[in-house]
Coordinates of C-alpha atoms in Angstrom, one line a residue:
M1 CA 1.2 -8.8 -40.9
I2 CA -1.0 -5.8 -41.6
K3 CA 1.7 -3.4 -40.3
E4 CA 4.3 -4.8 -42.8
W5 CA 1.7 -4.6 -45.7
V6 CA 0.9 -1.0 -45.0
I7 CA 4.5 0.0 -44.8
G8 CA 5.3 -1.8 -48.0
V9 CA 2.4 -0.1 -49.9
G10 CA 3.5 3.3 -48.5
V11 CA 7.1 2.8 -49.7
A12 CA 5.8 1.7 -53.2
L13 CA 3.7 4.9 -53.5
L14 CA 6.6 7.1 -52.6
L15 CA 8.8 5.5 -55.2
F16 CA 6.0 5.8 -57.8
F17 CA 5.5 9.5 -57.2
A18 CA 9.3 10.0 -57.3
I19 CA 9.5 8.3 -60.7
L20 CA 6.8 10.6 -62.0
G21 CA 9.0 13.6 -60.9
Q22 CA 6.8 14.7 -58.0
N23 CA 8.3 16.2 -54.8
V24 CA 7.9 13.4 -52.3
L25 CA 9.7 15.1 -49.4
P26 CA 6.5 16.4 -47.7
L27 CA 4.8 13.1 -48.2
F28 CA 7.8 11.3 -46.7
F29 CA 7.7 13.4 -43.5
L30 CA 3.9 13.0 -43.2
A31 CA 4.3 9.2 -43.6
A32 CA 7.1 9.1 -41.0
L33 CA 5.0 11.0 -38.5
A34 CA 2.0 8.7 -39.0
V35 CA 4.1 5.5 -38.6
G36 CA 5.7 6.9 -35.5
F37 CA 2.3 7.8 -33.9
W38 CA 0.9 4.4 -34.9
L39 CA 3.8 2.5 -33.3
M40 CA 3.6 4.6 -30.1
M41 CA -0.1 3.9 -29.6
E42 CA 0.4 0.2 -30.3
R43 CA 3.2 0.0 -27.8
R44 CA 1.0 1.8 -25.1
S45 CA -1.9 -0.5 -25.7
T46 CA 0.0 -3.8 -25.7
A47 CA 2.9 -3.4 -23.3
P48 CA 1.1 -4.9 -20.3
A49 CA -0.2 -7.8 -22.3
V50 CA 3.2 -8.6 -23.7
A51 CA 4.7 -8.5 -20.2
R52 CA 2.1 -11.1 -19.1
E53 CA 2.6 -13.3 -22.1
T54 CA 4.1 -16.0 -19.9
P55 CA 1.9 -17.2 -17.1
V56 CA 3.2 -16.5 -13.6
K57 CA 4.8 -19.5 -11.8
H58 CA 2.4 -20.4 -9.0
Q59 CA 4.0 -23.4 -7.3
V60 CA 2.6 -22.2 -3.9
S61 CA 0.5 -24.6 -1.9
F62 CA -1.9 -23.8 0.9
E63 CA 0.4 -25.7 3.3
Q64 CA 3.0 -23.0 2.8
I65 CA 0.7 -20.3 4.0
G66 CA 0.5 -20.0 7.8
G67 CA -1.9 -18.1 10.1
Q68 CA -5.0 -18.1 7.8
E69 CA -6.7 -21.4 8.5
H70 CA -10.2 -20.1 8.4
A71 CA -9.6 -18.1 5.2
K72 CA -7.9 -21.1 3.6
R73 CA -10.8 -23.4 4.4
E74 CA -13.3 -20.9 3.0
L75 CA -11.3 -20.4 -0.2
M76 CA -10.7 -24.1 -0.8
E77 CA -14.5 -24.8 -0.4
A78 CA -15.2 -22.0 -3.0
L79 CA -12.6 -23.5 -5.4
D80 CA -14.0 -27.0 -5.3
F81 CA -16.3 -26.2 -8.1
L82 CA -13.2 -26.1 -10.4
R83 CA -11.8 -29.4 -9.1
Y84 CA -15.0 -31.3 -9.0
R85 CA -16.9 -29.8 -11.9
D86 CA -18.9 -32.9 -12.7
R87 CA -20.3 -33.3 -9.2
I88 CA -21.1 -29.6 -9.1
K89 CA -22.9 -29.8 -12.4
S90 CA -25.0 -32.8 -11.2
L91 CA -26.3 -30.6 -8.4
G92 CA -27.2 -27.7 -10.7
I93 CA -24.7 -25.3 -9.1
R94 CA -23.7 -22.3 -11.0
P95 CA -19.9 -21.8 -11.3
L96 CA -18.5 -19.0 -9.2
K97 CA -17.2 -16.1 -11.3
G98 CA -15.2 -14.1 -8.8
I99 CA -13.6 -14.3 -5.4
L100 CA -12.6 -11.1 -3.6
L101 CA -9.9 -11.3 -0.9
T102 CA -10.0 -8.4 1.6
G103 CA -7.8 -7.6 4.6
P104 CA -4.9 -5.5 5.8
P105 CA -1.7 -5.2 3.8
G106 CA 0.8 -8.1 4.2
T107 CA -1.6 -10.8 5.3
G108 CA -0.9 -13.1 2.3
K109 CA -3.7 -12.3 -0.2
T110 CA -1.4 -12.7 -3.3
M111 CA 0.0 -15.9 -2.0
M112 CA -3.5 -17.3 -1.4
A113 CA -4.4 -16.5 -5.0
K114 CA -1.3 -18.4 -6.3
A115 CA -2.1 -21.3 -4.0
A116 CA -5.6 -21.3 -5.5
A117 CA -4.1 -21.8 -8.9
T118 CA -2.0 -24.7 -7.6
Y119 CA -5.0 -26.2 -5.8
T120 CA -7.1 -26.2 -9.0
D121 CA -4.3 -26.8 -11.5
S122 CA -5.2 -23.7 -13.4
V123 CA -3.3 -21.2 -15.5
F124 CA -2.4 -18.1 -13.4
L125 CA -2.2 -14.6 -14.7
S126 CA -1.7 -11.6 -12.5
A127 CA -2.0 -7.8 -13.0
A128 CA -2.3 -4.7 -10.9
G129 CA -5.3 -2.4 -11.0
S130 CA -3.1 0.5 -12.1
E131 CA -2.0 -1.4 -15.3
F132 CA -5.4 -1.0 -16.8
V133 CA -5.7 2.7 -16.5
E134 CA -4.1 5.2 -18.9
M135 CA -4.9 8.7 -19.9
Y136 CA -6.1 7.5 -23.3
V137 CA -9.8 6.5 -23.4
G138 CA -10.4 2.9 -24.4
V139 CA -6.9 1.6 -23.6
G140 CA -8.0 0.1 -20.2
A141 CA -11.0 -1.6 -21.6
Q142 CA -8.8 -3.1 -24.4
R143 CA -6.4 -4.4 -21.8
V144 CA -9.2 -6.0 -19.8
R145 CA -10.3 -7.9 -22.9
E146 CA -6.8 -8.8 -23.7
I147 CA -6.0 -10.4 -20.3
F148 CA -9.1 -12.6 -20.4
R149 CA -8.3 -13.6 -24.0
R150 CA -4.8 -14.6 -23.0
A151 CA -6.0 -16.5 -20.0
R152 CA -8.2 -18.7 -22.3
T153 CA -5.5 -19.0 -24.9
M154 CA -2.8 -20.1 -22.4
A155 CA -5.2 -22.6 -20.7
K156 CA -5.8 -24.2 -24.1
K157 CA -2.1 -24.2 -24.9
E158 CA -1.3 -26.0 -21.6
N159 CA -4.3 -28.4 -21.9
K160 CA -6.0 -27.0 -18.8
D161 CA -9.7 -26.4 -18.4
S162 CA -9.5 -23.4 -16.1
A163 CA -7.6 -20.2 -15.6
I164 CA -7.3 -17.7 -12.8
V165 CA -6.9 -14.0 -13.4
F166 CA -5.7 -12.2 -10.3
I167 CA -6.1 -8.4 -10.1
D168 CA -4.2 -6.9 -7.2
E169 CA -5.3 -3.5 -5.8
I170 CA -8.6 -3.7 -7.7
D171 CA -9.8 -0.6 -5.9
V172 CA -7.8 1.4 -8.4
V173 CA -10.0 0.3 -11.3
G174 CA -13.1 -0.9 -9.4
G175 CA -14.0 2.3 -7.5
R176 CA -17.5 3.7 -7.6
R177 CA -18.4 5.0 -11.0
G178 CA -19.0 8.7 -11.4
Q179 CA -16.4 9.7 -8.8
H180 CA -13.5 10.1 -11.3
S181 CA -13.1 13.0 -13.6
H182 CA -11.6 10.8 -16.3
Q183 CA -14.0 8.6 -18.4
E184 CA -11.3 6.0 -18.8
Y185 CA -11.8 4.7 -15.2
D186 CA -15.5 4.0 -15.8
Q187 CA -15.0 2.4 -19.2
T188 CA -12.4 0.1 -17.8
L189 CA -14.7 -1.0 -15.0
N190 CA -17.6 -1.4 -17.4
Q191 CA -15.5 -3.8 -19.5
L192 CA -14.5 -5.8 -16.4
L193 CA -18.1 -6.1 -15.4
T194 CA -19.0 -7.3 -18.9
E195 CA -16.3 -9.9 -18.9
M196 CA -17.3 -11.3 -15.5
D197 CA -21.0 -11.3 -16.2
G198 CA -21.1 -12.4 -19.9
M199 CA -21.9 -15.8 -21.2
S200 CA -18.2 -16.3 -22.0
T201 CA -17.5 -17.0 -18.3
T202 CA -19.2 -20.4 -18.6
Q203 CA -17.2 -21.6 -21.6
T204 CA -14.3 -24.0 -21.5
P205 CA -11.7 -23.1 -20.4
L206 CA -13.4 -21.4 -17.4
V207 CA -11.9 -18.1 -16.2
L208 CA -12.2 -17.3 -12.5
V209 CA -11.4 -13.8 -11.4
M210 CA -9.7 -13.3 -8.1
A211 CA -8.9 -9.8 -6.7
A212 CA -7.4 -8.3 -3.6
T213 CA -7.9 -5.0 -1.8
N214 CA -7.7 -3.5 1.6
R215 CA -10.4 -0.9 0.7
P216 CA -13.6 -2.9 -0.1
D217 CA -15.7 0.0 1.1
I218 CA -14.9 2.1 -2.0
L219 CA -15.7 -0.6 -4.6
D220 CA -18.6 -0.2 -7.0
S221 CA -21.7 -2.1 -5.9
A222 CA -22.2 -3.7 -9.3
L223 CA -18.8 -5.3 -8.9
L224 CA -19.7 -6.8 -5.5
R225 CA -23.1 -8.2 -6.3
P226 CA -23.6 -12.0 -6.6
G227 CA -22.8 -13.2 -10.1
R228 CA -19.6 -11.1 -10.2
F229 CA -17.7 -11.5 -7.0
D230 CA -19.7 -14.3 -5.5
R231 CA -17.4 -14.7 -2.5
Q232 CA -15.7 -12.2 -0.2
I233 CA -13.1 -13.8 2.0
R234 CA -11.5 -11.9 4.8
V235 CA -7.8 -12.4 5.2
D236 CA -7.1 -10.9 8.6
L237 CA -4.1 -10.5 10.8
P238 CA -3.0 -13.8 12.3
D239 CA -3.7 -14.7 16.0
K240 CA -1.1 -16.1 18.3
D241 CA -1.3 -19.7 16.9
G242 CA -1.2 -18.3 13.4
R243 CA 1.9 -16.2 14.1
L244 CA 3.6 -19.3 15.6
H245 CA 2.7 -21.3 12.4
I246 CA 4.1 -18.5 10.2
L247 CA 7.3 -18.3 12.3
K248 CA 7.8 -22.0 12.0
I249 CA 7.5 -21.8 8.2
Q250 CA 9.9 -18.8 8.0
V251 CA 12.7 -20.3 10.2
E252 CA 12.9 -23.5 8.1
G253 CA 16.5 -23.9 6.9
K254 CA 17.8 -21.2 9.2
P255 CA 20.3 -22.1 12.0
L256 CA 18.6 -21.3 15.3
A257 CA 20.3 -21.2 18.7
R258 CA 19.0 -23.4 21.5
D259 CA 17.6 -20.5 23.4
V260 CA 15.2 -19.5 20.6
D261 CA 11.6 -19.7 21.9
L262 CA 9.2 -19.3 19.0
D263 CA 6.1 -19.5 21.2
H264 CA 7.4 -16.6 23.2
L265 CA 8.2 -14.7 20.0
A266 CA 4.7 -15.3 18.7
R267 CA 3.3 -13.7 21.9
E268 CA 5.6 -10.7 21.5
T269 CA 4.5 -10.1 18.0
Y270 CA 0.9 -9.3 18.7
G271 CA -0.6 -7.4 15.7
F272 CA 2.1 -8.5 13.2
S273 CA 1.1 -9.4 9.7
G274 CA 2.6 -12.3 7.8
A275 CA 4.8 -9.9 5.9
Q276 CA 6.1 -8.3 9.1
L277 CA 6.9 -11.8 10.5
E278 CA 8.8 -12.7 7.4
S279 CA 10.7 -9.4 7.7
L280 CA 11.3 -10.1 11.4
V281 CA 13.0 -13.5 10.7
N282 CA 15.0 -11.9 7.9
E283 CA 16.2 -9.0 10.0
A284 CA 17.3 -11.4 12.8
A285 CA 19.4 -13.3 10.2
I286 CA 20.9 -10.0 9.1
I287 CA 21.8 -9.2 12.7
A288 CA 23.5 -12.6 13.0
L289 CA 25.5 -11.9 9.8
R290 CA 26.5 -8.4 11.1
Q291 CA 27.7 -9.9 14.3
E292 CA 29.5 -12.7 12.5
K293 CA 27.5 -15.4 14.3
T294 CA 26.7 -18.9 12.9
E295 CA 23.3 -19.1 14.7
I296 CA 20.4 -16.8 15.3
S297 CA 19.7 -16.2 19.0
Q298 CA 16.7 -15.1 20.9
A299 CA 18.3 -11.7 21.6
M300 CA 18.7 -11.2 17.8
F301 CA 15.0 -11.9 17.4
R302 CA 14.2 -9.4 20.2
D303 CA 16.3 -6.7 18.4
A304 CA 14.6 -7.6 15.1
V305 CA 11.1 -7.1 16.7
D306 CA 12.2 -3.6 17.8
K307 CA 13.5 -2.8 14.4
V308 CA 10.3 -3.9 12.6
L309 CA 8.2 -2.0 15.1
M310 CA 10.2 1.2 15.6
G311 CA 12.8 1.3 12.8
E312 CA 16.6 1.2 12.8
K313 CA 18.6 2.8 15.6
T314 CA 19.1 6.4 14.8
G315 CA 22.3 8.4 15.1
R316 CA 20.9 10.7 17.8
K317 CA 23.0 11.2 20.8
P318 CA 21.0 12.5 23.7
T319 CA 22.8 14.2 26.6
E320 CA 23.4 12.3 29.9
D321 CA 20.5 14.3 31.5
E322 CA 18.2 13.4 28.7
L323 CA 19.1 9.7 28.9
Q324 CA 18.5 9.8 32.6
R325 CA 15.1 11.4 32.1
V326 CA 14.1 8.9 29.4
A327 CA 15.1 6.0 31.7
V328 CA 13.0 7.4 34.5
H329 CA 10.1 7.8 32.1
E330 CA 10.3 4.2 30.8
I331 CA 10.7 2.7 34.2
G332 CA 7.5 4.5 35.2
H333 CA 5.6 2.8 32.4
A334 CA 7.1 -0.6 33.2
I335 CA 6.3 -0.4 36.9
I336 CA 2.6 0.3 36.3
S337 CA 2.4 -2.3 33.6
E338 CA 4.0 -5.0 35.7
L339 CA 1.9 -4.3 38.8
M340 CA -1.4 -4.3 36.9
R341 CA -0.5 -7.1 34.4
P342 CA 2.3 -9.3 36.0
G343 CA 4.7 -10.8 33.5
T344 CA 3.8 -8.6 30.6
V345 CA 7.0 -6.4 30.4
S346 CA 9.2 -7.8 27.6
H347 CA 12.1 -5.3 27.8
I348 CA 13.0 -1.7 28.4
T349 CA 15.3 0.3 26.2
I350 CA 16.5 3.9 25.9
A351 CA 18.2 3.3 22.5
P352 CA 16.7 5.9 20.1
R353 CA 14.7 4.2 17.2
G354 CA 12.6 6.1 14.7
N355 CA 10.9 9.0 16.4
A356 CA 11.2 7.5 19.9
L357 CA 14.1 8.1 22.4
G358 CA 13.0 5.0 24.3
F359 CA 10.1 2.6 24.9
V360 CA 8.8 -0.3 26.9
R361 CA 7.6 -3.4 24.9
Q362 CA 4.8 -5.5 26.5
I363 CA 3.6 -9.0 25.9
P364 CA -0.2 -9.5 25.9
E365 CA -1.4 -12.6 27.8
S366 CA -3.5 -13.6 24.7
D367 CA -5.2 -12.0 21.7
R368 CA -8.3 -10.2 23.0
Y369 CA -11.1 -8.5 21.2
L370 CA -13.3 -7.2 24.0
Y371 CA -12.2 -4.9 26.9
T372 CA -13.8 -4.0 30.2
V373 CA -13.8 -0.6 31.8
Q374 CA -11.1 -1.8 34.3
Q375 CA -8.8 -3.0 31.5
L376 CA -9.1 0.4 29.7
Q377 CA -8.5 2.3 32.9
Q378 CA -5.4 0.2 33.5
Q379 CA -4.0 1.0 30.0
I380 CA -4.6 4.7 30.7
N381 CA -2.6 4.2 33.9
V382 CA 0.3 2.6 32.0
A383 CA 0.3 5.5 29.5
L384 CA 0.4 8.1 32.3
G385 CA 3.1 6.2 34.2
G386 CA 6.0 7.8 32.3
C387 CA 5.2 11.5 32.8
L388 CA 4.2 10.9 36.5
A389 CA 7.5 9.1 37.2
E390 CA 9.3 12.2 35.8
E391 CA 7.2 14.5 38.0
L392 CA 7.9 12.5 41.1
H393 CA 11.7 12.5 40.4
Y394 CA 12.3 15.9 38.8
G395 CA 9.3 17.9 40.0
N396 CA 8.3 18.6 36.4
R397 CA 7.4 16.9 33.1
S398 CA 8.9 17.0 29.6
T399 CA 7.6 17.0 26.0
G400 CA 8.4 13.3 25.7
A401 CA 5.0 12.3 27.0
Q402 CA 3.1 13.8 24.1
N403 CA 2.4 10.5 22.5
D404 CA 1.3 9.0 25.9
F405 CA -1.2 11.8 26.4
V406 CA -2.7 11.2 22.9
Q407 CA -3.0 7.5 23.7
A408 CA -4.6 8.1 27.1
S409 CA -7.0 10.6 25.6
Q410 CA -8.1 8.1 22.9
L411 CA -8.7 5.4 25.5
A412 CA -10.8 7.8 27.6
R413 CA -12.9 8.8 24.6
T414 CA -13.4 5.1 23.8
M415 CA -14.8 4.6 27.3
V416 CA -17.2 7.5 26.9
K417 CA -18.4 6.4 23.4
C418 CA -18.9 2.8 24.5
G419 CA -21.0 3.8 27.5
L420 CA -18.4 2.9 30.1
S421 CA -18.2 6.4 31.8
R422 CA -20.4 8.3 34.2
L423 CA -22.6 9.4 31.3
G424 CA -23.8 5.9 30.7
I425 CA -25.0 5.0 27.2
V426 CA -24.6 8.0 24.8
D427 CA -25.3 8.7 21.2
E428 CA -22.0 9.7 19.7
E429 CA -23.5 11.6 16.9
H430 CA -25.5 13.9 19.2
L431 CA -23.0 14.1 22.1
Q432 CA -21.9 17.6 22.6
S433 CA -18.2 18.1 22.3
S434 CA -18.1 20.1 25.5
V435 CA -19.7 17.2 27.5
L436 CA -17.3 14.7 25.9
D437 CA -14.3 16.8 26.7
T438 CA -15.4 17.3 30.3
E439 CA -15.9 13.6 30.9
V440 CA -12.6 12.8 29.2
R441 CA -10.8 15.2 31.5
F442 CA -12.5 13.7 34.5
I443 CA -11.4 10.2 33.5
L444 CA -7.8 11.3 32.9
S445 CA -7.6 13.2 36.2
E446 CA -8.9 10.2 38.2
Q447 CA -6.5 7.8 36.5
E448 CA -3.7 10.3 37.0
R449 CA -4.4 10.5 40.7
E450 CA -4.5 6.7 41.0
T451 CA -1.2 6.3 39.0
R452 CA 0.6 8.9 41.1
E453 CA -0.3 7.1 44.3
V454 CA 1.0 3.8 42.9
L455 CA 4.3 5.3 41.9
R456 CA 4.9 7.5 44.9
P457 CA 6.6 4.7 47.1
Y458 CA 9.0 3.9 44.2
A459 CA 10.4 7.5 43.7
E460 CA 13.9 6.8 45.1
D461 CA 14.1 3.3 43.7
I462 CA 13.3 4.6 40.2
A463 CA 16.2 7.0 40.3
N464 CA 18.6 4.3 41.4
F465 CA 17.5 1.8 38.7
A466 CA 17.5 4.5 36.1
D467 CA 21.3 4.8 36.5
H468 CA 21.6 1.0 35.7
V469 CA 19.3 1.4 32.6
V470 CA 21.5 4.3 31.3
I471 CA 24.6 2.1 31.6
E472 CA 23.0 -1.0 30.0
E473 CA 20.8 0.8 27.5
S474 CA 18.4 -2.2 27.3
I475 CA 17.0 -4.2 30.1
A476 CA 15.2 -7.6 29.7
G477 CA 11.8 -8.1 31.3
N478 CA 13.1 -10.8 33.6
E479 CA 15.8 -8.5 35.0
F480 CA 13.3 -5.8 35.6
R481 CA 11.0 -8.1 37.4
S482 CA 13.8 -9.3 39.6
W483 CA 14.6 -5.7 40.6
L484 CA 10.9 -5.0 41.2
E485 CA 10.6 -8.0 43.6
T486 CA 13.5 -6.7 45.7
T487 CA 11.8 -3.4 46.4
S488 CA 9.8 -3.2 49.6
H489 CA 6.8 -1.4 48.2
E490 CA 5.2 -4.0 45.9
S491 CA 2.8 -5.4 48.4
D492 CA 1.6 -2.0 49.4
S493 CA 1.2 -0.5 46.0
T494 CA -0.7 -3.5 44.4
E495 CA -3.6 -2.9 46.8
V496 CA -4.3 0.4 45.1
V497 CA -5.1 -1.0 41.7
A498 CA -6.7 -4.2 40.4
A499 CA -4.1 -6.9 39.7
E500 CA -6.1 -8.6 37.1
A501 CA -4.0 -9.8 34.2
T502 CA -5.3 -8.3 31.0
D503 CA -4.2 -7.6 27.5
L504 CA -3.5 -4.5 25.6
P505 CA -6.4 -2.9 23.6
I506 CA -3.8 -1.3 21.4
H507 CA -0.4 -2.1 19.9
P508 CA 1.9 -3.6 22.6
T509 CA 4.6 -1.1 22.0
I510 CA 3.8 1.7 24.5
G511 CA 5.4 4.5 26.4
D512 CA 7.7 5.8 23.6
V513 CA 9.3 9.1 24.4
G514 CA 8.7 11.3 21.4
L515 CA 10.8 14.1 20.0
Q516 CA 8.0 16.6 19.3
A517 CA 8.0 19.8 21.2

């Protein structure tokens, strides 16, 4: 209304000066520039608010979110003050003002915020942290005020007594003050702190702020104190049961073949987030479409796991000699893994994916969070198995073991820093680098000697089976175990190492032959 009134008065003044015989051309250009600048600033300051005029549809229930049972229970308990406000008030409990969801990417933080709005029957508005920050000072603070105002307005319009404002990637705007060269960041954060801490947060409708980040360590301390974000809920990677729950949700409505074993697939996908599991099921369906099949088989899921982990198959065409060496390398990994952890080899492939010319995928027995010195030593043995298999067969090694050496070195350093080496308990901060390097080299040399002795009886068998792997390109774990059982060296070699079944302290995809020189 004000804009139309100002434009009308301006036009009237131009006409008045024109009637008086004055030259209005300079005034006309100045007025046009002023109006253009005004419209540009108005559009910059209101664009995000206009985009969020309609509340986001949030018909997502907690039952639709798998693998986060602990986080869901904690969040639902925190949200009960919105559902049972009278009972909360009778106990004198202060309403929560903010809930911060932290955790790795793809674990379902945004879905949990939408489910919270459904659970509490609240209006749901969402924004990203980057939407509040502009190069113009004061714009971000105005947008913070605007989104809170719209949350209350929409709640009243829909006859709801609560609203949830969800800010994704809040670390963009909520980082520690004073670390940015631009004052706009600090002003935007100050306004957010004011909105969350002011008396307006207790009015009806009540506005609850939910935010998500995978970098809580860089947030400003004033934002994390009680009275602002009263609850911090960890949304972590799902365990085996959680992965199985997510897979069951994702495969609903999809035609599955009879051989599909979701429990086995949940074991294979150790370390996967909810987003990766959704992508896995989708990729398996795409493979079925590509092959013109009406059902999704277990083999398609296996290929989809490889694609999510390593990427699509590349167009690289290694020579026959290179393929033979890659096969020998991967069989070396597989033999050590199977002898030390029976039943853990899922499959072997020499099909190039991503930066790897081949790899062995393992299945951990169960999710594990603590590891003994024997388990770490066994994993070092598995990492060194590839290059030592090459050495036994060819008499030399290749550059393909670079990633294996990095992995083995990291595990050895972990042993030293955790007090599992000859040095005993050490202070990492005051440990001399020369002492650390000497102990790491000792650990690696001892495990290299042990691994070489385990593989030595299999030298000829590895060469013969490598021909079969080159022809087939991919070998299932069961087929590999059947071959290993037919060899005459298994009973002798297993005495050299402990046969305790353990899990991987790192990601289950190991032994990839890299391309780096």
